CSV table of C-alpha atoms in Angstrom, one decimal:
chain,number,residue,atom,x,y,z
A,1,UNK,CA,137.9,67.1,120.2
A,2,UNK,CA,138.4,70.5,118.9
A,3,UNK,CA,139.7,72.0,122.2
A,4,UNK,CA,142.1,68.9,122.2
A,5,UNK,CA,143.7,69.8,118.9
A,6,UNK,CA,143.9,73.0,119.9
A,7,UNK,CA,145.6,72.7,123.4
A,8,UNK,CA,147.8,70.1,121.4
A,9,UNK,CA,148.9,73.6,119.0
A,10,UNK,CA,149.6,75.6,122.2
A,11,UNK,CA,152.0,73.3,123.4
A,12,UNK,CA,154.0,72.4,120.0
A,13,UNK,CA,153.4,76.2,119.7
A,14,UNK,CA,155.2,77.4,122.6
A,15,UNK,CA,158.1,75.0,121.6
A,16,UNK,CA,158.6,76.7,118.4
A,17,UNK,CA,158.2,80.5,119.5
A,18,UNK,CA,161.6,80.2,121.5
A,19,UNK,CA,163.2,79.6,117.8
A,20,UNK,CA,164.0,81.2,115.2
A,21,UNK,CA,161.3,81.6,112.0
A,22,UNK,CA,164.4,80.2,109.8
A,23,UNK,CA,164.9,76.9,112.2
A,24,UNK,CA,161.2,76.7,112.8
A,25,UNK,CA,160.3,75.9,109.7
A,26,UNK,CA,163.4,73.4,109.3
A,27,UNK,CA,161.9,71.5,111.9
A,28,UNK,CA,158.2,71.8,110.9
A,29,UNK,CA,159.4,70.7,107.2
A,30,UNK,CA,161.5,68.2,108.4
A,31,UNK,CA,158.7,66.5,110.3
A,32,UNK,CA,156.6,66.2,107.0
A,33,UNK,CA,159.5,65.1,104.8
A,34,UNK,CA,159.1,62.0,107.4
A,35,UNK,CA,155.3,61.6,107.4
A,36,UNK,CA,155.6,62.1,103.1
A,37,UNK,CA,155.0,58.3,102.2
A,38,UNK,CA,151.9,58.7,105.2
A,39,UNK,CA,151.0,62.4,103.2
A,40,UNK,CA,151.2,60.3,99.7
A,41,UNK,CA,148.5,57.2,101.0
A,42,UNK,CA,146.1,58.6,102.7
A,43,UNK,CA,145.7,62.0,99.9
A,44,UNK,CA,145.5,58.9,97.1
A,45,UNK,CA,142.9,57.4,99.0
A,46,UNK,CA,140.7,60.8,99.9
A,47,UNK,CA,141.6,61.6,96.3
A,48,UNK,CA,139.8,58.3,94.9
A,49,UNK,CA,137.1,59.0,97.1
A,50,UNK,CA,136.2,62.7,95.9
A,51,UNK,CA,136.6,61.3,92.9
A,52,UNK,CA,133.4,59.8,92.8
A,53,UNK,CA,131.5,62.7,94.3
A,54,UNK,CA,133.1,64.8,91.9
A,55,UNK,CA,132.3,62.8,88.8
A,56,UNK,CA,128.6,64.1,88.3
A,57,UNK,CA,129.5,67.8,88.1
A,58,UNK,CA,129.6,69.2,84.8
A,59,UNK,CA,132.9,70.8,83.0
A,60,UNK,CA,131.1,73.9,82.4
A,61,UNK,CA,132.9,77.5,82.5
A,62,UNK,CA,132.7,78.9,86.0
A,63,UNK,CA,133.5,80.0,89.6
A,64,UNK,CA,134.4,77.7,92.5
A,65,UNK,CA,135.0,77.8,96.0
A,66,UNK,CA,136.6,75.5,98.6
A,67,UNK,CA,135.4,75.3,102.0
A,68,UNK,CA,137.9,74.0,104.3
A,69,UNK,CA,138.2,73.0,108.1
A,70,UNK,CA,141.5,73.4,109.8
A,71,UNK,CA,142.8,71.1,112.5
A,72,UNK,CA,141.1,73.6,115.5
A,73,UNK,CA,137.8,74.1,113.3
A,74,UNK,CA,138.0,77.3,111.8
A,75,UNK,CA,137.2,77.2,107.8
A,76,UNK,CA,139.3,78.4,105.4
A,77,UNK,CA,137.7,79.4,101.6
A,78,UNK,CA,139.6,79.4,98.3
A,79,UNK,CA,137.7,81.0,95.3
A,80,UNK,CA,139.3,79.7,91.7
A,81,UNK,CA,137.6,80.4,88.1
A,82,UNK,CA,137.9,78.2,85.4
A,83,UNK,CA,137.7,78.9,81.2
A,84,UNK,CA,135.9,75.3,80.4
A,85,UNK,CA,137.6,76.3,76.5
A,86,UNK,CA,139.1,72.4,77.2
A,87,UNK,CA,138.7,69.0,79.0
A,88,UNK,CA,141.1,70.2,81.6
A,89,UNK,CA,139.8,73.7,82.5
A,90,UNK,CA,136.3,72.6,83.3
A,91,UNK,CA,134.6,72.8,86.8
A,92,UNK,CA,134.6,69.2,87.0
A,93,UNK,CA,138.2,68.7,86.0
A,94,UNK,CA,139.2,71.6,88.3
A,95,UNK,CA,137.7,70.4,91.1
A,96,UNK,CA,138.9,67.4,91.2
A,97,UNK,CA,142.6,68.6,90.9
A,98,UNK,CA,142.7,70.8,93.6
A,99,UNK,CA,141.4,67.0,95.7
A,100,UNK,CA,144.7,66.0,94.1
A,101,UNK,CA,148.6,65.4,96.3
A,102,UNK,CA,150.3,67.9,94.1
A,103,UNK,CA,147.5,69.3,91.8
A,104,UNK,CA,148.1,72.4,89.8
A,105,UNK,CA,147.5,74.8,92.3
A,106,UNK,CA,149.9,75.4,95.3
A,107,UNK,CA,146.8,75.5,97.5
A,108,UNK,CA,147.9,71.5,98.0
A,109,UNK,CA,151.2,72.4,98.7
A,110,UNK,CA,149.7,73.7,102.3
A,111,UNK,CA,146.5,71.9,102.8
A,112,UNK,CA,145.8,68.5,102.8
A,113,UNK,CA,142.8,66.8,101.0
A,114,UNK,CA,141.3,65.2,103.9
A,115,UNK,CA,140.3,69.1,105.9
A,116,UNK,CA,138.2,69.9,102.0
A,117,UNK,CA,134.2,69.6,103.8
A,118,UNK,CA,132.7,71.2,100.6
A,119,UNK,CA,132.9,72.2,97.1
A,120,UNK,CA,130.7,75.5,95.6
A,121,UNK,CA,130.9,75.3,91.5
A,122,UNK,CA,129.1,78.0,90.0
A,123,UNK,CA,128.9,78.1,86.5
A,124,UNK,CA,128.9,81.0,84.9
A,125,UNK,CA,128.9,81.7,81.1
A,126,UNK,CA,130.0,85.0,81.2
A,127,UNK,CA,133.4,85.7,81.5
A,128,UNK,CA,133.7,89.5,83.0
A,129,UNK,CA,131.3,88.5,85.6
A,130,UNK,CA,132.9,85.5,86.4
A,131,UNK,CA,136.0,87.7,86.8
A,132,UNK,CA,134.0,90.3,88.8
A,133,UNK,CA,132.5,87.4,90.7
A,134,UNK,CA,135.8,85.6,91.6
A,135,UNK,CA,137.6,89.5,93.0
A,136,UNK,CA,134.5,89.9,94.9
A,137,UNK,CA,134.6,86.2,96.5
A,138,UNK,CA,138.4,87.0,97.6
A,139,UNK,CA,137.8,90.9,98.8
A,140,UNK,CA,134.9,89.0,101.4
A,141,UNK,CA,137.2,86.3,102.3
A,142,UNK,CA,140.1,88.3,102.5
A,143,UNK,CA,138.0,91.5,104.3
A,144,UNK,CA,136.7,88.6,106.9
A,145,UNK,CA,139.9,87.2,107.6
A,146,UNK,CA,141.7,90.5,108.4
A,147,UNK,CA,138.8,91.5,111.0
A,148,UNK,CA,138.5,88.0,112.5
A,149,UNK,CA,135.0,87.8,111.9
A,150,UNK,CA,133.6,85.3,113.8
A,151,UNK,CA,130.6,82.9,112.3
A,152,UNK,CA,128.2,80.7,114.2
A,153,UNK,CA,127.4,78.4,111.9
A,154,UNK,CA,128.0,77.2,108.0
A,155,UNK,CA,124.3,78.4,107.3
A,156,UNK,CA,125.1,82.0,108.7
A,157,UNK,CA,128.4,81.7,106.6
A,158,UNK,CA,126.8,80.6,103.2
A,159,UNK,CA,124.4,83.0,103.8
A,160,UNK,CA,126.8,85.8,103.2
A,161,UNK,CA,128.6,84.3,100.4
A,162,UNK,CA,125.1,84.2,98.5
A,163,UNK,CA,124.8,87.7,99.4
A,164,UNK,CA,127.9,88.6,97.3
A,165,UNK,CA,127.3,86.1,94.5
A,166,UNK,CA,123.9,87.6,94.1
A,167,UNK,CA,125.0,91.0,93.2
A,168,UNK,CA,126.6,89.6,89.9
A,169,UNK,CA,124.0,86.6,89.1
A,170,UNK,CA,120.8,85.6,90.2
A,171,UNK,CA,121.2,82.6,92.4
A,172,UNK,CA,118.2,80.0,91.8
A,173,UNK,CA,117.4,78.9,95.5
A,174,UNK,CA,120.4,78.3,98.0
A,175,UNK,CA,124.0,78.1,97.0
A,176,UNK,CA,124.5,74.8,95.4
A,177,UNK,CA,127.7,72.5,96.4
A,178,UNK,CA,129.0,69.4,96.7
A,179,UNK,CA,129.4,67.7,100.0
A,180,UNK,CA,132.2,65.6,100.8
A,181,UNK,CA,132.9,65.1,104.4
A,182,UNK,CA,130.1,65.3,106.5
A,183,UNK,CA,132.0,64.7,109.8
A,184,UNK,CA,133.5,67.6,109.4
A,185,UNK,CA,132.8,69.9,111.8
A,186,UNK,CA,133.3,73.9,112.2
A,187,UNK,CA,133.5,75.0,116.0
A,188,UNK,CA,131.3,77.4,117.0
A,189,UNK,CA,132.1,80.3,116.8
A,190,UNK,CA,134.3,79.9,114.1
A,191,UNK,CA,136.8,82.7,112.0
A,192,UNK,CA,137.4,82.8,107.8
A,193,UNK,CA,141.0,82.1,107.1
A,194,UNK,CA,143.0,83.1,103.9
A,195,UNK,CA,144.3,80.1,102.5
A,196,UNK,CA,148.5,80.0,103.0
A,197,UNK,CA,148.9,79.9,99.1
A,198,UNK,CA,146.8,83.5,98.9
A,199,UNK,CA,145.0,84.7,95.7
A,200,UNK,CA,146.5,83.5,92.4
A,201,UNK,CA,149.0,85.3,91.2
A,202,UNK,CA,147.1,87.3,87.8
A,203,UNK,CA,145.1,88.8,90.7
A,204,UNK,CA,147.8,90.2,93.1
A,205,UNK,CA,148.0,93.7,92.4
């Protein structure tokens, strides 16, 4: 399946290389301006299924991470932090909008709902360390990504990630998340992507 959607790249690929960027992109956001009432149902109807995953998390102050799977199986990971000073900056809440067509965060402007495979909240009370936590999360993704570091499974992967989380607060067991698509499927061996969107802006230095 995997190799499929990636032979299926190479060829829509090649197309657009013999373009310019500029009229690439016309076409590429052309095409989605004519899938947008597909885009629009099937996000609503992922969306009102995470929803109900979703719903027993807590809106406790925290960090988060999204674990993603791209059309050819590589994952890409988004790390967010969240104040929980209000009904709308909890984990809970937070989580749930970035499942959301046209959340707050521009990660949805690039990704749609249905490649999210898991969600990592981590609560955490204090906020320097969840600040510290959340510029560590996005050096290791961002670190990974520029060497192409390869994975060979989502174990291997987490494993890391606790690695990191560990040195700011004691994790109790493995890294708790939140499954919602088990059919999801990394390839093996897999690379660490930057999400399109990149780091929120208060963090760009």
């Amino acid at each position: 399946m995997q190799k499929n959607n990636i032979d299926k790249i190479k060829e829509i690929s090649h197309f657009l290389d013999r373009l310019n960027p500029v009229e690439a992109l016309d076409i590429l956001h052309f095409m989605r301006i004519q899938f947008a009432d597909n885009l629009k149902e099937i996000s609503e109807e992922i969306f009102r299924k995470y929803k109900e995953k979703l719903d027993s998390l807590s809106d406790y102050r925290g960090v988060y991470l999204i674990l993603m799977v791209d059309y050819v199986g590589d994952a890409i990971l988004y790390v967010g932090k969240t104040s929980g000073k209000s009904k709308t900056s909890g984990l809970r809440f937070r989580l749930r909008d970035h499942t959301k067509l046209l959340g707050k965060t521009p990660l949805t402007l690039f990704i749609p709902n249905w490649w999210i495979k898991r969600m990592y909240p981590i609560p955490i009370s204090n906020a320097d360390k969840a600040k510290e936590l959340e510029e560590a999360l996005w050096a290791f993704i961002i670190k990974n990504a520029k060497n192409k570091s390869h994975f060979h499974s989502l174990e291997e992967l987490e494993g890391e990630i606790s690695k990191v989380i560990n040195k700011y607060i004691a994790l109790v067991g493995s890294l708790n998340y939140v499954e919602l698509q088990t059919n999801k499927e990394l390839r093996k061996p897999f690379t660490l992507k930057c999400p399109p969107a990149g780091q929120p802006r208060y963090l760009v230095k």
